[in-house]
Each structure stands twice: as structure tokens, then as C-alpha cells.
XYZ file of C-alpha atoms in Angstrom:
678
model
C 0.000 -0.007 0.002
C 1.399 3.428 -0.913
C 1.909 6.192 1.602
C -0.788 8.308 -0.135
C -3.434 5.634 0.577
C -2.842 5.530 4.271
C -5.240 6.916 6.870
C -4.840 10.611 7.712
C -2.533 11.580 10.511
C -4.060 12.742 13.863
C -3.124 16.358 13.177
C -5.338 16.421 10.119
C -8.265 14.805 12.016
C -8.136 17.433 14.781
C -8.354 20.344 12.383
C -12.147 20.659 12.800
C -11.661 20.996 16.568
C -8.949 23.625 16.223
C -11.094 25.534 13.731
C -13.850 25.805 16.322
C -11.638 27.317 19.025
C -11.687 30.821 17.557
C -15.473 30.901 17.335
C -16.218 29.912 20.937
C -18.233 32.445 22.966
C -16.955 34.266 26.073
C -19.952 33.074 28.112
C -20.664 30.374 30.700
C -21.769 26.954 29.559
C -20.841 23.311 29.067
C -18.526 21.659 26.539
C -18.368 18.064 25.213
C -15.382 16.340 23.660
C -15.982 13.453 21.234
C -13.704 10.639 19.955
C -13.570 9.274 16.423
C -16.562 6.960 17.099
C -18.740 9.860 18.056
C -18.867 8.915 21.773
C -18.608 11.670 24.355
C -15.321 11.188 26.282
C -15.391 14.296 28.567
C -17.981 16.839 29.750
C -17.033 19.970 31.577
C -18.388 23.391 32.513
C -16.777 26.831 32.361
C -17.292 30.408 33.294
C -15.865 31.363 29.923
C -16.080 28.690 27.261
C -13.426 30.289 24.994
C -10.638 30.522 27.587
C -11.466 27.209 29.226
C -11.694 25.085 26.041
C -8.636 26.704 24.403
C -6.579 25.809 27.420
C -6.827 22.128 26.480
C -4.962 22.634 23.223
C -2.235 25.139 24.232
C 1.250 23.640 24.070
C 3.272 24.324 27.234
C 0.207 25.396 29.138
C -0.162 25.255 32.888
C -2.946 22.604 32.788
C -1.300 19.622 34.670
C -4.278 17.294 34.680
C -3.297 13.692 34.016
C -5.587 12.951 31.130
C -4.887 16.105 29.074
C -2.147 14.492 26.857
C -4.444 11.532 26.145
C -7.376 13.821 25.475
C -5.506 15.868 22.922
C -4.662 12.717 20.964
C -8.092 11.129 20.814
C -10.504 14.102 20.613
C -12.036 14.464 17.175
C -14.962 16.816 17.662
C -16.147 19.489 20.016
C -19.603 20.744 21.045
C -20.570 23.598 23.338
C -23.838 24.599 25.040
C -24.109 28.210 26.265
C -25.989 28.957 29.500
C -26.987 32.263 31.090
C -25.351 31.662 34.483
C -22.781 29.435 36.154
C -25.532 27.716 38.142
C -27.291 26.635 34.957
C -23.939 25.329 33.680
C -23.469 23.230 36.842
C -26.995 21.733 36.509
C -26.534 21.065 32.827
C -23.122 19.393 33.397
C -24.697 16.933 35.808
C -27.384 16.013 33.344
C -24.932 15.615 30.437
C -22.695 13.345 32.498
C -25.661 11.174 33.443
C -26.764 10.999 29.830
C -23.423 10.311 28.086
C -21.399 8.629 30.923
C -18.091 9.993 29.515
C -14.880 8.049 29.909
C -12.882 10.775 31.620
C -15.501 12.008 34.101
C -15.853 10.650 37.607
C -18.095 7.725 38.005
C -19.497 7.854 41.538
C -19.662 4.342 43.074
C -20.740 3.853 46.639
C -19.505 0.814 48.504
C -22.794 0.581 50.434
C -26.491 0.561 49.720
C -28.654 3.552 50.455
C -31.643 2.854 52.692
C -34.142 5.355 54.109
C -36.709 5.101 56.856
C -40.207 6.194 55.895
C -43.138 7.176 57.976
C -46.447 8.350 56.446
C -47.939 10.806 58.960
C -51.124 11.066 56.871
C -51.965 7.405 57.508
C -54.526 6.595 60.155
C -51.894 4.518 62.034
C -48.493 5.499 60.722
C -45.661 2.897 60.852
C -41.900 3.128 60.308
C -40.474 1.088 57.401
C -37.337 0.854 55.297
C -37.390 1.876 51.591
C -34.776 1.902 48.877
C -36.063 4.761 46.807
C -37.913 7.688 48.304
C -40.826 9.052 46.223
C -42.768 12.328 46.403
C -45.788 10.797 48.180
C -46.052 13.220 51.091
C -44.513 10.850 53.588
C -41.445 11.751 55.685
C -38.140 10.148 54.918
C -35.106 9.869 57.184
C -31.644 9.030 55.842
C -30.184 7.849 53.659
C -28.328 5.470 55.929
C -24.808 4.382 54.818
C -25.689 0.680 55.140
C -28.673 -1.626 55.433
C -27.430 -2.791 58.814
C -27.391 0.759 60.147
C -30.872 1.444 58.889
C -32.370 -1.759 60.325
C -30.570 -1.313 63.630
C -32.247 2.111 63.941
C -35.616 0.555 62.950
C -35.211 -2.144 65.598
C -34.371 0.474 68.253
C -37.481 2.466 67.400
C -39.758 -0.576 67.394
C -38.353 -1.636 70.749
C -39.002 1.591 72.592
C -41.791 3.317 70.702
C -45.050 1.426 70.162
C -45.801 1.786 66.464
C -47.398 -0.921 64.416
C -45.035 -2.996 62.188
C -47.489 -4.857 59.984
C -48.359 -3.737 56.453
C -51.630 -2.084 55.519
C -52.836 -5.372 53.961
C -52.018 -7.413 57.080
C -53.663 -4.891 59.339
C -56.895 -4.851 57.302
C -57.125 -8.715 57.351
C -56.104 -9.312 60.983
C -58.710 -10.609 63.454
C -56.581 -10.986 66.539
C -53.414 -9.337 67.895
C -50.031 -10.546 66.776
C -46.917 -11.434 68.747
C -45.813 -7.717 68.877
C -48.884 -6.979 71.018
C -48.061 -9.865 73.346
C -44.513 -8.562 74.004
C -45.911 -5.029 74.440
C -44.353 -3.441 71.383
C -47.584 -2.589 69.599
C -50.991 -1.380 70.949
C -52.752 -3.448 68.268
C -54.823 -0.754 66.464
C -55.770 -3.508 64.019
C -58.120 -5.047 66.601
C -58.549 -2.805 69.627
C -59.759 0.768 70.037
C -56.833 2.840 71.118
C -56.191 6.552 71.891
C -55.289 8.254 68.573
C -53.724 11.217 70.383
C -51.457 8.957 72.286
C -50.404 7.187 69.133
C -49.759 10.489 67.421
C -47.575 11.436 70.348
C -45.413 8.377 69.791
C -45.178 9.231 66.034
C -43.929 12.704 66.928
C -41.354 11.319 69.360
C -40.083 8.961 66.654
C -39.768 11.855 64.213
C -37.776 13.924 66.723
C -35.533 11.015 67.409
C -34.724 10.327 63.743
C -34.232 14.031 63.066
C -31.514 14.102 65.721
C -33.432 16.705 67.775
C -32.461 14.890 70.994
C -32.535 17.910 73.302
C -36.172 18.660 72.398
C -37.126 15.032 72.639
C -35.456 14.569 75.967
C -37.302 17.542 77.399
C -40.656 16.211 76.255
C -39.946 12.683 77.571
C -38.917 14.004 80.945
C -42.063 16.022 81.293
C -44.273 13.136 80.278
C -42.509 10.794 82.681
C -43.044 13.208 85.630
C -46.660 13.706 84.708
C -47.241 9.956 84.584
C -45.485 9.440 87.919
C -47.638 12.143 89.556
C -50.750 10.431 88.175
C -49.459 7.084 89.593
C -49.298 5.645 86.111
C -46.046 3.932 86.843
C -46.051 1.542 83.894
C -46.396 4.514 81.505
C -43.650 6.367 83.373
C -41.388 3.305 83.003
C -41.970 3.371 79.250
C -40.867 7.044 79.075
C -37.880 6.208 81.223
C -36.775 3.479 78.799
C -37.233 5.876 75.911
C -35.043 8.418 77.609
C -32.306 5.753 78.091
C -32.552 4.892 74.387
C -32.105 8.550 73.429
C -29.132 8.999 75.780
C -27.540 5.806 74.435
C -27.896 7.095 70.866
C -26.357 10.429 71.897
C -23.404 8.775 73.579
C -22.572 6.769 70.475
C -22.190 9.971 68.485
C -18.973 11.923 68.635
C -19.323 15.634 69.550
C -17.230 17.568 67.057
C -18.540 21.075 67.230
C -20.868 23.325 69.230
C -22.227 25.107 66.139
C -25.958 24.631 65.707
C -25.671 24.061 61.947
C -25.804 21.006 59.706
C -22.545 20.213 57.948
C -21.266 17.732 55.449
C -17.509 17.269 55.550
C -15.810 15.879 52.416
C -12.417 14.187 52.713
C -10.354 13.163 49.738
C -7.467 10.724 49.554
C -5.890 9.468 46.329
C -2.981 7.507 44.951
C -2.608 8.069 41.248
C -5.808 7.353 39.426
C -7.517 5.684 42.487
C -9.266 7.922 44.954
C -11.521 7.607 47.994
C -14.064 10.206 49.054
C -15.318 10.156 52.650
C -18.446 12.085 53.551
C -19.077 12.796 57.246
C -22.494 14.110 58.146
C -22.543 16.454 61.190
C -25.929 17.347 62.570
C -26.244 19.889 65.371
C -22.573 19.491 66.217
C -22.576 15.645 66.290
C -21.445 13.047 63.783
C -24.608 11.453 62.571
C -23.310 9.254 59.723
C -20.377 8.465 57.421
C -20.223 7.111 53.942
C -17.313 6.387 51.588
C -17.013 6.301 47.775
C -14.484 4.559 45.613
C -13.301 6.290 42.478
C -11.170 4.317 40.001
C -9.499 5.403 36.784
C -9.719 9.063 37.820
C -7.384 11.242 35.683
C -8.779 14.504 36.967
C -7.409 17.088 39.426
C -8.902 17.331 42.914
C -11.034 20.364 41.978
C -12.882 18.469 39.275
C -13.252 15.293 41.333
C -14.971 17.234 44.080
C -17.056 19.146 41.643
C -18.339 16.028 39.960
C -18.852 14.383 43.341
C -21.105 17.219 44.530
C -23.053 17.267 41.332
C -23.713 13.545 41.311
C -24.258 12.966 45.011
C -26.555 15.948 45.736
C -28.133 15.850 42.262
C -29.825 12.508 42.781
C -33.096 13.211 44.552
C -33.707 9.499 45.046
C -30.580 9.060 47.179
C -30.300 12.510 48.735
C -33.695 14.072 49.461
C -33.824 17.833 49.531
C -34.378 18.069 53.247
C -30.989 16.474 54.056
C -28.858 18.955 52.137
C -26.816 20.702 54.898
C -26.192 24.366 55.700
C -22.557 24.139 54.669
C -20.221 21.692 52.978
C -16.597 21.660 54.072
C -14.091 20.867 51.329
C -10.332 20.555 51.030
C -10.390 22.716 47.805
C -13.152 24.604 46.043
C -14.481 22.824 42.937
C -14.653 24.413 39.491
C -17.622 26.811 39.278
C -18.090 26.797 43.059
C -20.439 29.774 42.968
C -22.722 28.077 40.493
C -22.742 24.819 42.467
C -23.528 26.668 45.695
C -26.389 28.549 44.090
C -27.784 25.375 42.535
C -27.679 23.520 45.890
C -29.371 26.541 47.557
C -32.198 26.414 45.014
C -32.657 22.741 45.607
C -32.765 23.161 49.342
C -34.681 26.351 49.462
C -32.059 28.019 51.687
C -28.468 29.108 51.233
C -25.804 26.405 51.085
C -22.189 27.471 51.609
C -19.135 25.740 50.127
C -16.313 26.334 52.579
C -12.568 25.636 52.591
C -11.685 26.142 56.300
C -8.425 27.736 57.255
C -8.461 27.555 60.998
C -10.577 26.500 63.976
C -12.699 23.386 64.640
C -13.758 23.065 61.001
C -10.092 22.389 60.019
C -10.059 19.518 62.520
C -13.328 18.177 60.940
C -11.716 18.247 57.537
C -8.561 16.468 58.829
C -10.757 13.793 60.380
C -12.590 13.275 57.093
C -9.295 12.908 55.230
C -8.029 10.408 57.777
C -11.221 8.367 57.332
C -10.828 8.510 53.543
C -7.213 7.245 53.816
C -8.250 4.508 56.185
C -11.097 3.351 53.886
C -8.732 3.496 50.899
C -6.118 1.245 52.557
C -8.710 -1.180 53.925
C -10.165 -1.706 50.415
C -6.752 -1.934 48.926
C -5.825 -4.503 51.501
C -8.896 -6.580 50.734
C -8.142 -6.344 47.021
C -4.477 -7.364 47.619
C -5.660 -10.297 49.712
C -7.816 -11.578 46.877
C -4.922 -11.188 44.440
C -2.687 -13.161 46.806
C -5.199 -15.961 47.084
C -5.645 -16.076 43.310
C -1.918 -16.120 42.804
C -1.563 -19.059 45.257
C -4.275 -20.882 43.329
C -2.498 -20.170 40.049
C 0.767 -21.619 41.373
C -0.809 -24.724 42.932
C -2.731 -25.541 39.726
C 0.046 -24.343 37.319
C -2.370 -21.989 35.492
C -1.166 -19.582 32.765
C -2.803 -16.537 34.382
C -4.676 -15.452 37.518
C -8.102 -17.121 37.551
C -10.226 -14.030 38.052
C -13.117 -15.700 36.243
C -13.916 -19.260 37.521
C -16.758 -21.479 36.414
C -17.953 -24.737 37.844
C -20.333 -27.396 36.549
C -22.558 -29.902 38.399
C -25.137 -32.359 37.298
C -28.307 -33.179 39.301
C -31.077 -35.690 38.749
C -33.741 -37.597 40.635
C -33.579 -41.340 40.003
C -32.374 -40.703 36.392
C -35.180 -38.217 35.709
C -35.346 -34.433 35.597
C -31.679 -34.306 34.751
C -30.217 -30.783 34.707
C -26.812 -29.201 34.569
C -25.733 -26.020 36.323
C -22.819 -23.783 35.606
C -21.996 -20.999 38.124
C -19.420 -18.230 37.846
C -17.145 -16.479 40.364
C -15.660 -13.101 39.714
C -12.614 -12.511 41.969
C -14.039 -15.073 44.351
C -17.530 -13.608 44.538
C -20.660 -15.187 42.903
C -21.273 -13.530 39.489
C -24.967 -14.435 39.144
C -25.523 -12.733 35.789
C -23.291 -15.476 34.331
C -25.080 -18.375 35.958
C -26.386 -20.873 33.411
C -28.723 -23.884 33.630
C -29.257 -26.651 31.054
C -32.009 -29.196 30.784
C -30.364 -32.361 29.536
C -31.928 -33.474 26.268
C -30.268 -36.868 25.932
C -31.880 -39.891 27.565
C -29.091 -40.473 30.083
C -30.812 -42.971 32.353
C -28.823 -41.592 35.293
C -25.462 -41.585 33.432
C -23.752 -38.485 34.885
C -20.863 -38.679 32.422
C -23.197 -38.530 29.397
C -25.178 -35.655 30.923
C -22.080 -33.749 31.706
C -20.625 -34.123 28.226
C -23.899 -32.736 26.686
C -24.001 -29.780 29.127
C -20.295 -28.883 28.677
C -20.398 -29.284 24.918
C -23.259 -26.808 24.688
C -21.512 -24.376 27.047
C -18.114 -24.648 25.329
C -19.683 -24.289 21.886
C -21.153 -20.944 22.821
C -17.877 -19.907 24.411
C -16.068 -20.785 21.202
C -18.545 -18.725 19.162
C -18.054 -15.735 21.463
C -14.282 -16.126 21.183
C -14.304 -16.242 17.371
C -16.634 -13.270 17.210
C -14.247 -11.153 19.364
C -11.257 -12.219 17.320
C -13.059 -11.197 14.194
C -13.880 -7.792 15.653
C -10.212 -7.222 16.659
C -8.983 -8.119 13.107
C -11.576 -5.792 11.574
C -10.500 -2.944 13.857
C -6.836 -3.474 13.003
C -7.546 -3.548 9.277
C -9.680 -0.400 9.585
C -6.861 1.410 11.402
C -4.431 0.258 8.718
C -6.724 1.642 5.985
C -7.570 -1.826 4.587
C -11.088 -2.159 3.293
C -12.154 -5.399 4.819
C -14.957 -7.477 3.409
C -17.980 -7.822 5.568
C -18.049 -11.271 7.196
C -20.964 -13.480 6.252
C -23.830 -12.931 8.652
C -25.166 -15.947 10.432
C -28.435 -14.199 11.198
C -27.827 -14.630 14.941
C -26.487 -12.158 17.450
C -22.941 -13.002 18.595
C -23.097 -14.651 22.007
C -20.553 -12.285 23.533
C -21.893 -12.978 27.064
C -20.500 -16.534 26.966
C -16.797 -15.705 27.382
C -14.697 -18.665 28.425
C -13.391 -18.560 31.958
C -9.837 -18.420 33.222
C -10.427 -21.735 34.944
C -13.164 -24.347 34.602
C -13.931 -26.692 37.507
C -15.960 -29.927 37.355
C -17.430 -31.526 40.438
C -15.837 -34.884 40.439
C -12.548 -36.822 40.011
C -10.601 -38.250 37.125
C -13.706 -39.582 35.326
C -15.543 -36.222 35.287
C -12.327 -34.427 34.340
C -11.857 -36.763 31.402
C -15.340 -35.995 30.173
C -14.835 -32.217 30.420
C -11.523 -32.495 28.531
C -13.225 -34.524 25.807
C -15.982 -31.924 25.434
C -13.496 -29.059 25.166
C -11.026 -30.850 22.823
C -13.793 -32.036 20.497
C -14.418 -28.311 19.868
C -10.767 -27.417 19.455
C -10.465 -25.746 22.894
C -7.106 -27.261 23.831
C -5.901 -24.280 25.925
C -8.867 -23.992 28.274
C -7.635 -24.786 31.911
C -9.913 -27.457 33.351
C -9.614 -29.243 36.732
C -11.658 -31.652 38.762
C -12.550 -31.200 42.405
C -13.537 -34.335 44.332
C -14.231 -35.039 47.992
C -12.584 -38.343 48.818
C -11.476 -40.530 51.661
C -8.065 -39.513 53.035
C -7.122 -43.093 53.919
C -8.181 -46.581 52.928
C -9.900 -47.039 56.262
C -11.966 -43.899 55.681
C -10.751 -41.668 58.468
C -12.157 -38.447 57.055
C -13.137 -36.730 53.832
C -10.759 -34.416 52.059
C -10.770 -32.367 48.884
C -8.447 -33.268 46.010
C -7.841 -31.459 42.769
C -7.201 -33.524 39.606
C -5.184 -31.924 36.793
C -5.060 -33.109 33.213
C -2.285 -35.715 32.633
C -1.619 -36.232 36.338
C -2.729 -39.489 37.964
C -2.787 -38.465 41.602
C -4.877 -35.597 42.866
C -3.478 -32.571 44.808
C -4.565 -32.653 48.425
C -6.074 -29.369 49.620
C -6.314 -29.013 53.358
C -9.267 -27.210 54.900
C -8.585 -23.561 55.403
C -6.077 -23.203 52.569
C -6.460 -20.232 50.364
C -6.293 -22.449 47.290
C -9.355 -24.386 48.406
C -11.388 -21.303 49.242
C -12.336 -20.389 45.675
C -12.684 -23.968 44.389
C -14.887 -25.098 47.290
C -17.099 -21.980 46.979
C -17.624 -22.640 43.261
C -18.261 -26.350 43.815
C -20.821 -25.770 46.621
C -22.625 -23.015 44.686
C -22.825 -25.213 41.592
C -24.295 -28.030 43.680
C -26.837 -25.721 45.273
C -27.831 -24.174 41.998
C -28.200 -27.535 40.250
C -30.498 -28.835 43.000
C -32.526 -25.689 42.916
C -33.129 -26.000 39.124
C -33.856 -29.718 39.377
C -36.414 -29.157 42.172
C -38.014 -26.315 40.157
C -38.199 -28.600 37.102
C -39.682 -31.475 39.127
C -42.315 -29.189 40.691
C -43.340 -27.952 37.251
C -43.623 -31.519 35.981
C -45.707 -32.663 39.007
C -48.105 -29.777 38.687
C -48.444 -30.230 34.946
C -51.902 -31.381 33.718
C -52.376 -34.059 31.097
C -54.386 -31.586 29.026
C -51.226 -29.608 28.312
C -50.016 -32.563 26.224
C -52.795 -32.069 23.698
C -51.491 -30.051 20.812
C -53.644 -27.434 19.252
C -55.282 -26.156 22.488
C -54.503 -22.710 23.787
C -54.280 -21.722 27.483
C -57.779 -20.176 27.403
C -59.361 -23.277 25.905
C -57.590 -25.657 28.382
C -58.712 -23.510 31.333
C -62.319 -23.405 30.018
C -62.472 -27.198 29.573
C -61.141 -27.940 33.095
C -63.374 -25.202 34.622
C -66.650 -26.302 33.033
C -66.033 -30.076 32.800
C -64.188 -30.336 36.151
C -61.389 -32.783 35.455
C -59.498 -34.838 32.855
C -61.665 -37.835 33.798
C -64.733 -35.813 32.902
C -63.136 -34.719 29.609
C -62.446 -38.372 28.679
C -66.105 -39.271 29.426
C -67.541 -36.264 27.630
C -69.317 -36.590 24.304
C -68.641 -34.321 21.335
C -71.737 -32.260 22.075
C -70.639 -31.714 25.704
C -67.163 -30.604 24.616
C -68.512 -28.197 21.974
C -70.845 -26.734 24.566
C -67.820 -25.422 26.508
C -67.271 -21.667 25.994
C -64.633 -21.000 23.343
C -64.312 -24.598 22.031
C -64.702 -25.054 18.261
C -64.734 -28.092 15.967
C -61.023 -27.544 15.380
C -60.377 -27.959 19.091
C -62.657 -31.076 19.179
C -60.631 -32.627 16.342
C -57.387 -31.961 18.291
C -58.804 -33.529 21.401
C -60.088 -36.640 19.615
C -56.627 -37.238 18.152
C -55.392 -37.826 21.700
C -58.524 -38.809 23.689
C -60.954 -41.251 22.231
C -64.649 -40.604 22.698
C -66.895 -42.620 24.960
C -67.108 -46.253 23.888
C -64.229 -45.946 21.442
C -61.108 -47.970 22.150
C -57.704 -46.223 22.557
C -55.980 -45.925 19.191
C -59.252 -45.682 17.265
C -59.880 -42.661 15.091
C -62.023 -40.827 17.589
C -65.777 -40.758 16.934
C -65.423 -41.649 13.184
C -68.642 -42.863 11.457
C -69.092 -46.571 10.820
C -67.655 -47.943 7.588
C -71.009 -48.282 5.893
C -71.684 -44.552 6.313
C -68.397 -43.484 4.736
C -68.225 -42.427 1.125
C -66.513 -44.720 -1.253
C -63.195 -43.150 -2.040
C -62.491 -45.503 -4.895
């Protein structure tokens, strides 16, 4: 190929971008960079679009962000959106990031689930419950809590000391006698008994004050109620208020006092090592630490200012995770994000009151910020240590089994049947030692195996490996096509098979079969028959350690090796293999039981071809049973709603009419009444 026919150099491709730089407006707005495929790779906001965007393409500029050199090489197009204010630019940037999910923008990932506590004060008998996603239904929401455990622990504390119902509206409407909660004096049973609504509303208000963190106000009210009950000689009621006071004091003692300011604060700490960062958010309410939550950011090539700006936009911009009423008075940050004034104004509009972004220089707030950074560093190192531990275990497994690479993706197969029937095969997947359920697969064995596990395993593995081979070939073809396209070669379109490439069937780094040398031989045959000679396959069997059967041990069998490798309990090598084996066994039994249940509940009428669900249900509903259908005449069957002569013909092909022997042609007329076909 001549030099003239080669693809254009990158400088030529970026000319359209450079041509747009001189026409950019000196106004606030958002800008989007696109690569050669037309995908957005970065979204940003600016006070002045012209100066901001031009700074990306100035040689020897002061922009030291990590991804700038990469961005200059791959950007092929530019788009800008002008806004009237910086606040509108901040809002638009958040929406564009959510829409395009650019490569170089921060992807906020929380290591914990958000849970909120909900109480509907408009209900006749409000109850406290956990919800995942708040909705604008007029109810009150408290949270979000940094973990499900924290939320449920709080719910348990409330249910223990404040007598609110715990049953659902449906249970309450159908209940005819009090439940166990009434017996242990944790519910007044409004479902059955007439109770004082004012007293119940008082409990609801106390719960709201407790969850809002207004402990001083709640303590005053509880002390007043306790004294009034004592003066009225209602000592049981006074004891209830006493226990509630102890619960409030216990909750207050578990919170660290960090400030005496009567303002709500969110403190953001940042710790990073290269492109991996950890953001720690400490929620301070009325001078006390109320909650903490950490976020892991990977592949971050942005400076601290942009990381924090994207974090604020994503975290506080999601109304489902952060309701408006939990946005604080001020947010303490190590550095101000880009467009801080616009972000502050946008948060203030969401909250309905002013929200300040503060970089403290002295005083207690500096100590708060230092504490947040320490927590971020601790969370970073703990997660890094957990990741390193998994890598060490995988490396130990690689060495013991002599694998070519770390087995990040492990699959295991198991066969399950019941007396030779309902035979199924299961394949489960582990990703870095954790179950990867989206890659679980189940197979119903089609071959009549008569309880032959080897035959069933060969069929299951052949079907799985065949799809894996198809996915591998499809990916290899894509790589070749991309390389030829980059070289300027006009490749011919591959013949289409009419089926979507099964790219979700990638072959694993290690395949495990539940069994010894026999099962391993079957798996190797299934793979080699398809030309998959490089797929690592091992067998895991639980066998007797000695000839007298002292105890059971796990052994791993490798191809071409007679004796298995003994894996002692507690070894890191056994950890992943045993987890995969046990999960495959559980999944196979689950599928087999599900299949057997469906078969047992199956009606004989479903074996009659030509009948739809509606017709089958009508026949059973009006005739009563299969026995009645067998005894029914043609006229009785045709009298069923929705049954036609076509349906009757289909039935008579399977079920003979009354007085006709099995195998006869239904209610056919006698020979003398037939027309001569000669």
C-alpha cells in the first residue's frame, strides 16, 4: 500500500476542533469532547467557554491534569452549550454526565447501599419502614443510611422503645386477633382494639424527633411526660418514658461531639494515589457526627477540583438518594471545585435556603476536615488490602494448579437428577471469588441419560463450550476488523449468520468440574472435540483420606496427572474452588427441584397439541377434570365456551370418545356410512 493511501494523521483529524476554538463564545456553559466513534469522552463546565476550552490545546500550558495529553490525541470533535449563568452550567453538566457517561468524568460508586426510613404521617396509624427509593408521596423520609445494617438497627431500636405498628396495611386490614408484637408489648394493636389516637400520634412525633436528631427537644418532652405519669401514679407509663429516655441517651453517647455550632454540615475528605481515589463524607448534625459514607473512584485522571465538583453534582443531584431536606447548611471541602459559586447557588435552590461551600483555614472546621481525610485514607487502605488479599489468594491458586494466568473468572459445573429423571446441569461463575450471578447458566439435559452423569455432563459442557467458542471467534473477528480499519484496509464484511454473537458466553480463566478423574476426562473430551485445547480445566472431588476412611478431604485433579493434589481445609487455594463447587451443587439442585415441581403440577391436558391456554382452562373449569373430559361426548365438549370443531378434532386425536377404544380414530362414522373413495 502506498503512503498516499494511508489513513490521515491525527493532526489532520483534529483540524475541525482547532477551527472551532476561535469561534467559541466568552460566556458560561458546558462543553463536550467526542472521539472518532462519536462517543462523548469528557464533559465540563466553564465560566468562559473560550478561555477554558482553548486551554486544553495550548502547548506548554499550565494545565497539569493527568488525562490532558491523552485527550489531545483522541478528541475528534467538540460541542458547546451556552447557558446564562454558572448555576445553569453546573446543573446542565450533571445532566450531560448522566446521559453520556463519559470516559474521563468521575463515575461515583458507593460501596454501600442507600436505605431510608419512611413514615407516612397522613396514615390513620403510621408505621416506620425501610425503603430503597424515596418518592414524592407526602411521607417523611429519614436518611439515607450508609448501610442496610445501620438502617435496620435504627428501625429495631425504634420498634423496641416506641409502640408503632409493624405490620403492612394489607395485614392490618385482614387481621382478626393481635399478633406477637402486642403480646410482648411493642404494639398497641390498632388492628383489633380501640386505642387513643392522640397517644399514638404522640409516639409518632417522638419517633420523628428521634430520627431528626433533635435529641434535646425530645429529652425535654420525655422527661415532662414521665413526671406527669408518675404524679398520676401511672407507673407503667412512666417506665416506658424512662426506657425511651435511656434509648435517646444511648444514641447520643454513640455519636462523637465535634462542634458546638448549631448548623448542619457535610465534611468531604479526599485521599488518592494516582488514578484511584477515595471520598469520605461525614454528616454532622447539630454538632454531632450522625453518619459516614465512603465512595471509591477508579480510573480518575482529573485534578482534585474536578473530582470534588463532579462528586457534589452527582451525590446531591440524585433526589432518590439524597432528598432535598437532608442537604446541609454548609459543605466543608479541602479545595473549592470548579464553578463553586454556581454549584452553591444550585444547591441553595434545591434546598430552598443558602448552602455554603467552605474551605476552612483555622478552627474546629479544620479539625473536621482532617478527620474526614483520615477516614478516607483508612477506607482506601482497607479496600486496597482486601483487594491485595484476593490477588494473593488467586496467585496461590495459580501456582498450585500451574495456570497460565490469575483465575479471576472461575466457572464450575454440576449435574443433578432424581432417579435418572429431571436431569439438569448447572454452571456457576465466580468473579474475583464472589458469585457472578448474571453469568449463571442452567441446562436441561436433552439426551436420555438414564442416570449416566458422564453422558449428561458431556452434553452440558459441549453446549456451554460451543457458545464460548462462538463468542471467542466473534471477538477475534472484531479485533481483526479494527486492526484492518486502522491500517486503511477495506475489509470485506463477514458473512452474517443471522444470529447475534453470543458475547456474554466468554470462556473462563479456570473451569472446575465436580468430580474426580472420570468427570475431568469427560470435560476435557468436550473441550477438545471443539478445538479448545488451551482452556484450563480441573476436577474437584471429595474423597477418603485413607483406605480405612478416616475423614473426607478435597483433592484437585489436573489433566495428565494421575494423583490428585490434596487441599487441606482452610487453605487459600481451596477457598475459591470449594465456593464454586458448593454453589454449583446448590444451583443444580434448585433447578432440578423447580423442574420437578413444574412436572408434578403439569396437567395431562397440556399434552394435547392445538389447544391454547384459554381453551384448556375453560375445559377444566366447566367439565371439572380430565376424567370428565375423557367421558364427555362431542356435544358436551362443543358446549364449553370457546371450544370449536377444530379444538374437538385436536382432542379426539389424543383422547378417544366414549365407547371408542384407545387408538381408534375418535368418533369416526361406521364404515357403511363412509363415502366410497375408490
